[in-house]
PDB file of C-alpha atoms in Angstrom:
ATOM      1  CA  MET D   1       0.000   0.000   0.000  1.00  0.00           C
ATOM      2  CA  ASN D   2       1.417   3.385  -1.003  1.00  0.00           C
ATOM      3  CA  LYS D   3       1.410   6.585   1.037  1.00  0.00           C
ATOM      4  CA  SER D   4      -1.608   8.020  -0.771  1.00  0.00           C
ATOM      5  CA  PHE D   5      -3.672   5.027   0.403  1.00  0.00           C
ATOM      6  CA  TRP D   6      -3.127   5.856   4.071  1.00  0.00           C
ATOM      7  CA  LYS D   7      -3.487   9.590   3.510  1.00  0.00           C
ATOM      8  CA  THR D   8      -6.874   9.207   1.853  1.00  0.00           C
ATOM      9  CA  PHE D   9      -7.907   6.627   4.457  1.00  0.00           C
ATOM     10  CA  ILE D  10      -7.167   9.111   7.263  1.00  0.00           C
ATOM     11  CA  VAL D  11      -9.057  11.872   5.433  1.00  0.00           C
ATOM     12  CA  ASP D  12     -12.158   9.657   5.065  1.00  0.00           C
ATOM     13  CA  LEU D  13     -11.945   8.549   8.681  1.00  0.00           C
ATOM     14  CA  PHE D  14     -11.606  12.138   9.871  1.00  0.00           C
ATOM     15  CA  VAL D  15     -14.621  13.193   7.779  1.00  0.00           C
ATOM     16  CA  LEU D  16     -16.722  10.441   9.348  1.00  0.00           C
ATOM     17  CA  PHE D  17     -15.558  11.627  12.768  1.00  0.00           C
ATOM     18  CA  LEU D  18     -16.759  15.153  11.923  1.00  0.00           C
ATOM     19  CA  ILE D  19     -20.078  13.807  10.632  1.00  0.00           C
ATOM     20  CA  PHE D  20     -20.440  11.821  13.880  1.00  0.00           C
ATOM     21  CA  TRP D  21     -20.226  15.067  15.871  1.00  0.00           C
ATOM     22  CA  LEU D  22     -22.442  16.849  13.338  1.00  0.00           C
ATOM     23  CA  PHE D  23     -25.201  14.348  14.147  1.00  0.00           C
ATOM     24  CA  ILE D  24     -24.745  14.978  17.862  1.00  0.00           C
ATOM     25  CA  PHE D  25     -24.610  18.757  17.463  1.00  0.00           C
ATOM     26  CA  SER D  26     -27.776  18.728  15.340  1.00  0.00           C
ATOM     27  CA  LYS D  27     -29.611  16.679  17.936  1.00  0.00           C
ATOM     28  CA  GLY D  28     -28.509  19.057  20.681  1.00  0.00           C
ATOM     29  CA  TYR D  29     -29.560  22.056  18.612  1.00  0.00           C
ATOM     30  CA  VAL D  30     -33.008  20.594  17.984  1.00  0.00           C
ATOM     31  CA  GLY D  31     -33.406  19.919  21.710  1.00  0.00           C
ATOM     32  CA  ASN D  32     -32.403  23.482  22.594  1.00  0.00           C
ATOM     33  CA  PHE D  33     -34.787  24.825  19.960  1.00  0.00           C
ATOM     34  CA  LEU D  34     -37.722  22.922  21.430  1.00  0.00           C
ATOM     35  CA  GLU D  35     -36.832  24.201  24.893  1.00  0.00           C
ATOM     36  CA  ASP D  36     -36.725  27.770  23.559  1.00  0.00           C
ATOM     37  CA  VAL D  37     -40.132  27.335  21.913  1.00  0.00           C
ATOM     38  CA  ASN D  38     -41.589  26.023  25.160  1.00  0.00           C
ATOM     39  CA  SER D  39     -40.143  28.952  27.087  1.00  0.00           C
ATOM     40  CA  ILE D  40     -41.564  31.395  24.545  1.00  0.00           C
ATOM     41  CA  ASP D  41     -44.979  29.755  24.911  1.00  0.00           C
ATOM     42  CA  LEU D  42     -44.785  30.222  28.678  1.00  0.00           C
ATOM     43  CA  ASP D  43     -43.720  33.848  28.288  1.00  0.00           C
ATOM     44  CA  ILE D  44     -46.625  34.503  25.969  1.00  0.00           C
ATOM     45  CA  GLU D  45     -49.055  33.025  28.491  1.00  0.00           C
ATOM     46  CA  GLU D  46     -47.657  35.373  31.143  1.00  0.00           C
ATOM     47  CA  ALA D  47     -47.761  38.332  28.786  1.00  0.00           C
ATOM     48  CA  GLU D  48     -51.389  37.696  27.852  1.00  0.00           C
ATOM     49  CA  ALA D  49     -52.333  38.752  31.346  1.00  0.00           C
ATOM     50  CA  GLU D  50     -51.037  42.220  30.496  1.00  0.00           C
ATOM     51  CA  LEU D  51     -53.702  42.631  27.817  1.00  0.00           C
ATOM     52  CA  ASP D  52     -56.115  43.725  30.525  1.00  0.00           C
ATOM     53  CA  ASN D  53     -53.913  46.793  30.895  1.00  0.00           C
ATOM     54  CA  GLN D  54     -53.937  47.296  27.096  1.00  0.00           C
ATOM     55  CA  THR D  55     -50.176  46.615  26.724  1.00  0.00           C
ATOM     56  CA  THR D  56     -49.408  44.671  23.543  1.00  0.00           C
ATOM     57  CA  GLU D  57     -45.756  45.607  23.041  1.00  0.00           C
ATOM     58  CA  GLN D  58     -44.563  42.628  25.076  1.00  0.00           C
ATOM     59  CA  ILE D  59     -46.756  40.248  23.096  1.00  0.00           C
ATOM     60  CA  GLU D  60     -45.418  41.622  19.816  1.00  0.00           C
ATOM     61  CA  THR D  61     -41.840  41.133  21.030  1.00  0.00           C
ATOM     62  CA  PHE D  62     -42.524  37.503  21.927  1.00  0.00           C
ATOM     63  CA  VAL D  63     -44.195  36.860  18.580  1.00  0.00           C
ATOM     64  CA  GLU D  64     -41.195  38.296  16.736  1.00  0.00           C
ATOM     65  CA  ASP D  65     -38.843  36.112  18.790  1.00  0.00           C
ATOM     66  CA  TYR D  66     -40.985  33.077  18.038  1.00  0.00           C
ATOM     67  CA  GLU D  67     -41.074  33.790  14.293  1.00  0.00           C
ATOM     68  CA  PHE D  68     -37.307  34.340  14.202  1.00  0.00           C
ATOM     69  CA  SER D  69     -36.713  31.039  16.065  1.00  0.00           C
ATOM     70  CA  ILE D  70     -38.881  29.137  13.577  1.00  0.00           C
ATOM     71  CA  TRP D  71     -37.201  30.827  10.599  1.00  0.00           C
ATOM     72  CA  TRP D  72     -33.671  30.176  11.864  1.00  0.00           C
ATOM     73  CA  PHE D  73     -34.473  26.548  12.738  1.00  0.00           C
ATOM     74  CA  TYR D  74     -35.810  26.028   9.209  1.00  0.00           C
ATOM     75  CA  ILE D  75     -32.675  27.567   7.630  1.00  0.00           C
ATOM     76  CA  PHE D  76     -30.431  25.545   9.923  1.00  0.00           C
ATOM     77  CA  MET D  77     -32.035  22.166   9.239  1.00  0.00           C
ATOM     78  CA  MET D  78     -32.845  22.731   5.545  1.00  0.00           C
ATOM     79  CA  PHE D  79     -29.683  24.444   4.348  1.00  0.00           C
ATOM     80  CA  ILE D  80     -26.843  24.780   6.857  1.00  0.00           C
ATOM     81  CA  ILE D  81     -26.655  21.152   8.033  1.00  0.00           C
ATOM     82  CA  PRO D  82     -27.009  19.679   4.496  1.00  0.00           C
ATOM     83  CA  LEU D  83     -24.439  22.199   3.220  1.00  0.00           C
ATOM     84  CA  ILE D  84     -21.895  21.233   5.882  1.00  0.00           C
ATOM     85  CA  GLY D  85     -22.451  17.528   5.239  1.00  0.00           C
ATOM     86  CA  PHE D  86     -22.242  18.046   1.477  1.00  0.00           C
ATOM     87  CA  LEU D  87     -18.980  19.991   1.687  1.00  0.00           C
ATOM     88  CA  LEU D  88     -17.463  17.425   4.034  1.00  0.00           C
ATOM     89  CA  ILE D  89     -18.274  14.529   1.714  1.00  0.00           C
ATOM     90  CA  PHE D  90     -17.645  16.053  -1.719  1.00  0.00           C
ATOM     91  CA  GLY D  91     -14.793  18.227  -0.491  1.00  0.00           C
ATOM     92  CA  SER D  92     -13.034  15.243   1.030  1.00  0.00           C
ATOM     93  CA  GLN D  93     -13.499  13.192  -2.147  1.00  0.00           C
ATOM     94  CA  ALA D  94     -12.042  15.974  -4.300  1.00  0.00           C
ATOM     95  CA  PHE D  95      -9.200  16.329  -1.809  1.00  0.00           C
ATOM     96  CA  ASN D  96      -8.509  12.575  -1.814  1.00  0.00           C
ATOM     97  CA  ILE D  97      -8.454  12.437  -5.594  1.00  0.00           C
ATOM     98  CA  ALA D  98      -6.025  15.359  -5.587  1.00  0.00           C
ATOM     99  CA  ILE D  99      -3.825  13.356  -3.185  1.00  0.00           C
ATOM    100  CA  ILE D 100      -3.867  10.340  -5.499  1.00  0.00           C
ATOM    101  CA  LYS D 101      -3.119  12.471  -8.565  1.00  0.00           C
ATOM    102  CA  LYS D 102      -0.565  14.518  -6.582  1.00  0.00           C
ATOM    103  CA  SER D 103      -2.100  17.697  -7.957  1.00  0.00           C
ATOM    104  CA  PHE D 104      -4.175  20.301  -6.083  1.00  0.00           C
ATOM    105  CA  ASN D 105      -4.349  22.879  -8.884  1.00  0.00           C
ATOM    106  CA  LYS D 106      -8.044  22.279  -9.638  1.00  0.00           C
ATOM    107  CA  PHE D 107      -9.256  21.474  -6.125  1.00  0.00           C
ATOM    108  CA  LEU D 108     -11.363  24.636  -5.690  1.00  0.00           C
ATOM    109  CA  LEU D 109     -12.610  24.434  -9.273  1.00  0.00           C
ATOM    110  CA  ASN D 110     -13.753  20.864  -8.656  1.00  0.00           C
ATOM    111  CA  LEU D 111     -15.818  22.104  -5.709  1.00  0.00           C
ATOM    112  CA  VAL D 112     -17.441  24.675  -8.001  1.00  0.00           C
ATOM    113  CA  TYR D 113     -18.327  21.882 -10.430  1.00  0.00           C
ATOM    114  CA  CYS D 114     -20.329  20.125  -7.716  1.00  0.00           C
ATOM    115  CA  LEU D 115     -22.605  23.135  -7.004  1.00  0.00           C
ATOM    116  CA  PRO D 116     -25.347  21.856  -9.381  1.00  0.00           C
ATOM    117  CA  ILE D 117     -25.383  18.650  -7.316  1.00  0.00           C
ATOM    118  CA  LEU D 118     -25.886  20.751  -4.187  1.00  0.00           C
ATOM    119  CA  LEU D 119     -28.830  22.524  -5.820  1.00  0.00           C
ATOM    120  CA  ILE D 120     -30.494  19.208  -6.673  1.00  0.00           C
ATOM    121  CA  LEU D 121     -29.863  18.038  -3.096  1.00  0.00           C
ATOM    122  CA  PHE D 122     -31.656  21.102  -1.689  1.00  0.00           C
ATOM    123  CA  ILE D 123     -34.576  20.540  -4.066  1.00  0.00           C
ATOM    124  CA  LEU D 124     -34.753  16.884  -3.034  1.00  0.00           C
ATOM    125  CA  ILE D 125     -34.730  17.695   0.699  1.00  0.00           C
ATOM    126  CA  SER D 126     -37.307  20.466   0.303  1.00  0.00           C
ATOM    127  CA  TYR D 127     -39.641  18.305  -1.789  1.00  0.00           C
ATOM    128  CA  PHE D 128     -39.324  15.384   0.621  1.00  0.00           C
ATOM    129  CA  ILE D 129     -40.152  17.509   3.667  1.00  0.00           C
ATOM    130  CA  GLU D 130     -43.097  19.218   1.957  1.00  0.00           C
ATOM    131  CA  ASN D 131     -44.584  15.847   0.984  1.00  0.00           C
ATOM    132  CA  PHE D 132     -43.389  13.817   3.964  1.00  0.00           C
ATOM    133  CA  TYR D 133     -46.830  12.499   4.943  1.00  0.00           C
ATOM    134  CA  LEU D 134     -47.651  11.415   1.381  1.00  0.00           C
ATOM    135  CA  VAL D 135     -44.360   9.745   0.465  1.00  0.00           C
ATOM    136  CA  LEU D 136     -45.652   6.211   0.980  1.00  0.00           C
ATOM    137  CA  SER D 137     -49.137   6.769  -0.442  1.00  0.00           C
ATOM    138  CA  ASP D 138     -48.778   8.969  -3.529  1.00  0.00           C
ATOM    139  CA  PHE D 139     -47.122   7.313  -6.544  1.00  0.00           C
ATOM    140  CA  LYS D 140     -46.486  10.690  -8.213  1.00  0.00           C
ATOM    141  CA  ILE D 141     -44.451  11.898  -5.231  1.00  0.00           C
ATOM    142  CA  ILE D 142     -42.494   8.638  -5.159  1.00  0.00           C
ATOM    143  CA  LEU D 143     -41.804   9.028  -8.876  1.00  0.00           C
ATOM    144  CA  VAL D 144     -40.525  12.617  -8.476  1.00  0.00           C
ATOM    145  CA  LEU D 145     -38.327  11.635  -5.529  1.00  0.00           C
ATOM    146  CA  GLY D 146     -36.960   8.694  -7.507  1.00  0.00           C
ATOM    147  CA  PHE D 147     -36.177  10.983 -10.440  1.00  0.00           C
ATOM    148  CA  LEU D 148     -34.373  13.492  -8.207  1.00  0.00           C
ATOM    149  CA  ILE D 149     -32.330  10.731  -6.565  1.00  0.00           C
ATOM    150  CA  LEU D 150     -31.435   9.287  -9.979  1.00  0.00           C
ATOM    151  CA  LEU D 151     -30.478  12.755 -11.234  1.00  0.00           C
ATOM    152  CA  LEU D 152     -28.352  13.275  -8.134  1.00  0.00           C
ATOM    153  CA  PHE D 153     -26.587   9.974  -8.772  1.00  0.00           C
ATOM    154  CA  ILE D 154     -25.953  10.694 -12.461  1.00  0.00           C
ATOM    155  CA  MET D 155     -24.609  14.180 -11.757  1.00  0.00           C
ATOM    156  CA  SER D 156     -22.307  12.874  -9.029  1.00  0.00           C
ATOM    157  CA  TYR D 157     -21.063  10.180 -11.430  1.00  0.00           C
ATOM    158  CA  VAL D 158     -20.249  12.792 -14.075  1.00  0.00           C
ATOM    159  CA  TRP D 159     -18.635  14.996 -11.417  1.00  0.00           C
ATOM    160  CA  LEU D 160     -16.336  12.163 -10.382  1.00  0.00           C
ATOM    161  CA  GLY D 161     -15.247  11.742 -14.001  1.00  0.00           C
ATOM    162  CA  ILE D 162     -14.481  15.473 -14.216  1.00  0.00           C
ATOM    163  CA  VAL D 163     -12.468  15.407 -10.985  1.00  0.00           C
ATOM    164  CA  CYS D 164     -10.569  12.295 -12.049  1.00  0.00           C
ATOM    165  CA  GLY D 165      -9.526  14.030 -15.260  1.00  0.00           C
ATOM    166  CA  ASP D 166     -11.451  12.617 -18.233  1.00  0.00           C
ATOM    167  CA  TYR D 167     -15.232  12.524 -17.823  1.00  0.00           C
ATOM    168  CA  LYS D 168     -15.722  11.606 -21.514  1.00  0.00           C
ATOM    169  CA  LYS D 169     -13.775   8.410 -20.974  1.00  0.00           C
ATOM    170  CA  PHE D 170     -15.658   7.902 -17.729  1.00  0.00           C
ATOM    171  CA  LEU D 171     -18.980   8.133 -19.564  1.00  0.00           C
ATOM    172  CA  LYS D 172     -17.913   6.195 -22.655  1.00  0.00           C
ATOM    173  CA  LYS D 173     -16.705   3.216 -20.618  1.00  0.00           C
ATOM    174  CA  PHE D 174     -19.605   3.300 -18.178  1.00  0.00           C
ATOM    175  CA  TYR D 175     -19.926  -0.486 -18.398  1.00  0.00           C
ATOM    176  CA  LEU D 176     -16.571  -0.658 -16.597  1.00  0.00           C
ATOM    177  CA  PHE D 177     -16.728   2.314 -14.251  1.00  0.00           C
ATOM    178  CA  LEU D 178     -20.435   2.430 -13.335  1.00  0.00           C
ATOM    179  CA  PRO D 179     -20.460  -0.875 -11.375  1.00  0.00           C
ATOM    180  CA  LEU D 180     -17.298   0.228  -9.551  1.00  0.00           C
ATOM    181  CA  TYR D 181     -18.852   3.608  -8.768  1.00  0.00           C
ATOM    182  CA  ILE D 182     -22.046   1.997  -7.468  1.00  0.00           C
ATOM    183  CA  LEU D 183     -19.978  -0.245  -5.196  1.00  0.00           C
ATOM    184  CA  LEU D 184     -17.952   2.776  -4.057  1.00  0.00           C
ATOM    185  CA  VAL D 185     -21.124   4.707  -3.201  1.00  0.00           C
ATOM    186  CA  LEU D 186     -22.595   1.718  -1.361  1.00  0.00           C
ATOM    187  CA  LEU D 187     -19.481   1.161   0.746  1.00  0.00           C
ATOM    188  CA  PHE D 188     -19.177   4.836   1.681  1.00  0.00           C
ATOM    189  CA  SER D 189     -22.922   5.167   2.290  1.00  0.00           C
ATOM    190  CA  PHE D 190     -22.876   2.162   4.598  1.00  0.00           C
ATOM    191  CA  SER D 191     -19.981   3.684   6.529  1.00  0.00           C
ATOM    192  CA  LEU D 192     -22.123   6.830   6.932  1.00  0.00           C
ATOM    193  CA  ILE D 193     -25.053   4.741   8.171  1.00  0.00           C
ATOM    194  CA  VAL D 194     -22.855   2.992  10.741  1.00  0.00           C
ATOM    195  CA  THR D 195     -21.517   6.393  11.823  1.00  0.00           C
ATOM    196  CA  GLY D 196     -25.062   7.681  12.263  1.00  0.00           C
ATOM    197  CA  TYR D 197     -25.971   4.572  14.250  1.00  0.00           C
ATOM    198  CA  LEU D 198     -22.996   5.085  16.571  1.00  0.00           C
ATOM    199  CA  ALA D 199     -23.999   8.730  17.026  1.00  0.00           C
ATOM    200  CA  ALA D 200     -27.549   7.654  17.925  1.00  0.00           C
ATOM    201  CA  LEU D 201     -26.228   5.196  20.519  1.00  0.00           C
ATOM    202  CA  TYR D 202     -23.930   7.862  21.931  1.00  0.00           C
ATOM    203  CA  MET D 203     -26.800  10.339  22.283  1.00  0.00           C
ATOM    204  CA  VAL D 204     -28.874   7.912  24.360  1.00  0.00           C
ATOM    205  CA  ASP D 205     -25.879   6.810  26.457  1.00  0.00           C
ATOM    206  CA  GLY D 206     -26.061   3.358  24.905  1.00  0.00           C
ATOM    207  CA  LEU D 207     -22.665   3.216  23.247  1.00  0.00           C
ATOM    208  CA  LEU D 208     -20.553   0.588  24.971  1.00  0.00           C
ATOM    209  CA  PRO D 209     -16.755   0.516  24.419  1.00  0.00           C
ATOM    210  CA  THR D 210     -16.873  -2.990  22.961  1.00  0.00           C
ATOM    211  CA  GLU D 211     -19.704  -2.050  20.608  1.00  0.00           C
ATOM    212  CA  PHE D 212     -17.897   1.094  19.518  1.00  0.00           C
ATOM    213  CA  LEU D 213     -14.746  -0.918  18.783  1.00  0.00           C
ATOM    214  CA  ARG D 214     -16.693  -3.480  16.763  1.00  0.00           C
ATOM    215  CA  TYR D 215     -18.421  -0.902  14.578  1.00  0.00           C
ATOM    216  CA  PHE D 216     -15.265   1.198  14.316  1.00  0.00           C
ATOM    217  CA  LEU D 217     -13.434  -1.809  12.853  1.00  0.00           C
ATOM    218  CA  LEU D 218     -16.346  -2.358  10.469  1.00  0.00           C
ATOM    219  CA  VAL D 219     -16.071   1.248   9.283  1.00  0.00           C
ATOM    220  CA  CYS D 220     -12.322   0.817   8.795  1.00  0.00           C
ATOM    221  CA  VAL D 221     -12.886  -2.287   6.660  1.00  0.00           C
ATOM    222  CA  LEU D 222     -15.449  -0.416   4.545  1.00  0.00           C
ATOM    223  CA  LEU D 223     -13.047   2.492   4.088  1.00  0.00           C
ATOM    224  CA  VAL D 224     -10.282   0.136   2.971  1.00  0.00           C
ATOM    225  CA  GLY D 225     -12.592  -1.000   0.169  1.00  0.00           C
ATOM    226  CA  VAL D 226     -13.351   2.641  -0.654  1.00  0.00           C
ATOM    227  CA  GLN D 227      -9.633   3.425  -0.970  1.00  0.00           C
ATOM    228  CA  PHE D 228      -8.979   0.550  -3.373  1.00  0.00           C
ATOM    229  CA  LEU D 229     -11.979   1.401  -5.571  1.00  0.00           C
ATOM    230  CA  ARG D 230     -11.264   5.123  -5.643  1.00  0.00           C
ATOM    231  CA  GLY D 231      -7.571   4.588  -6.370  1.00  0.00           C
ATOM    232  CA  TYR D 232      -8.340   2.163  -9.203  1.00  0.00           C
ATOM    233  CA  ILE D 233     -10.913   4.496 -10.804  1.00  0.00           C
ATOM    234  CA  VAL D 234      -8.658   7.556 -10.591  1.00  0.00           C
ATOM    235  CA  LYS D 235      -5.691   5.754 -12.136  1.00  0.00           C
ATOM    236  CA  LYS D 236      -7.759   4.316 -14.976  1.00  0.00           C
ATOM    237  CA  VAL D 237      -9.503   7.612 -15.775  1.00  0.00           C
ATOM    238  CA  SER D 238      -6.618  10.030 -15.317  1.00  0.00           C
TER     239      SER D 238
END
């Protein structure tokens, strides 16, 4: 195994570590938000008593605070958290490919290339949340979600070809690279799922040292597969 293998392995592992804490931070933020909403509700109940004295300024202040809390929570969950996760994942992949190619000249440009993928991701999240209660009962909604997910996958596949160096070759020989890319996505996605599971156990104080070690080793094994697949694809495309 060459030096780039271990460098990219450490980068992927560090990204999963950051995503682990992103899960925990998000959960803590949601909990604090709900506490703030409850406190605002209590303050409004107290302020309503002042209406007998014809004072509405306090009520208006509480309503403004409530509206701002709702707005900021929406922005945080809909845009900020997905943006951070997106940059961690796609940024790390562009960085790892630059390590393998030993060239960082186009690193920032490669991040610009993935902005259309980010736009589709925001559309997908927004559409899913707006139709959350109908996802399992409306075939039209399922069809639109499936199309957006497929579009996201295709765009990310093309993006990888661009970052590797020759997207035309990547597309022309899809029969060779597409199965490898699907396996790469599955391995990395499963490592993300395991990371999320560990974060969930940690948040409910149910993460035992032995269980953490077992799943940590599983993640390491998955990342080893990711390194081999990524390295092979980059060398064949570039």
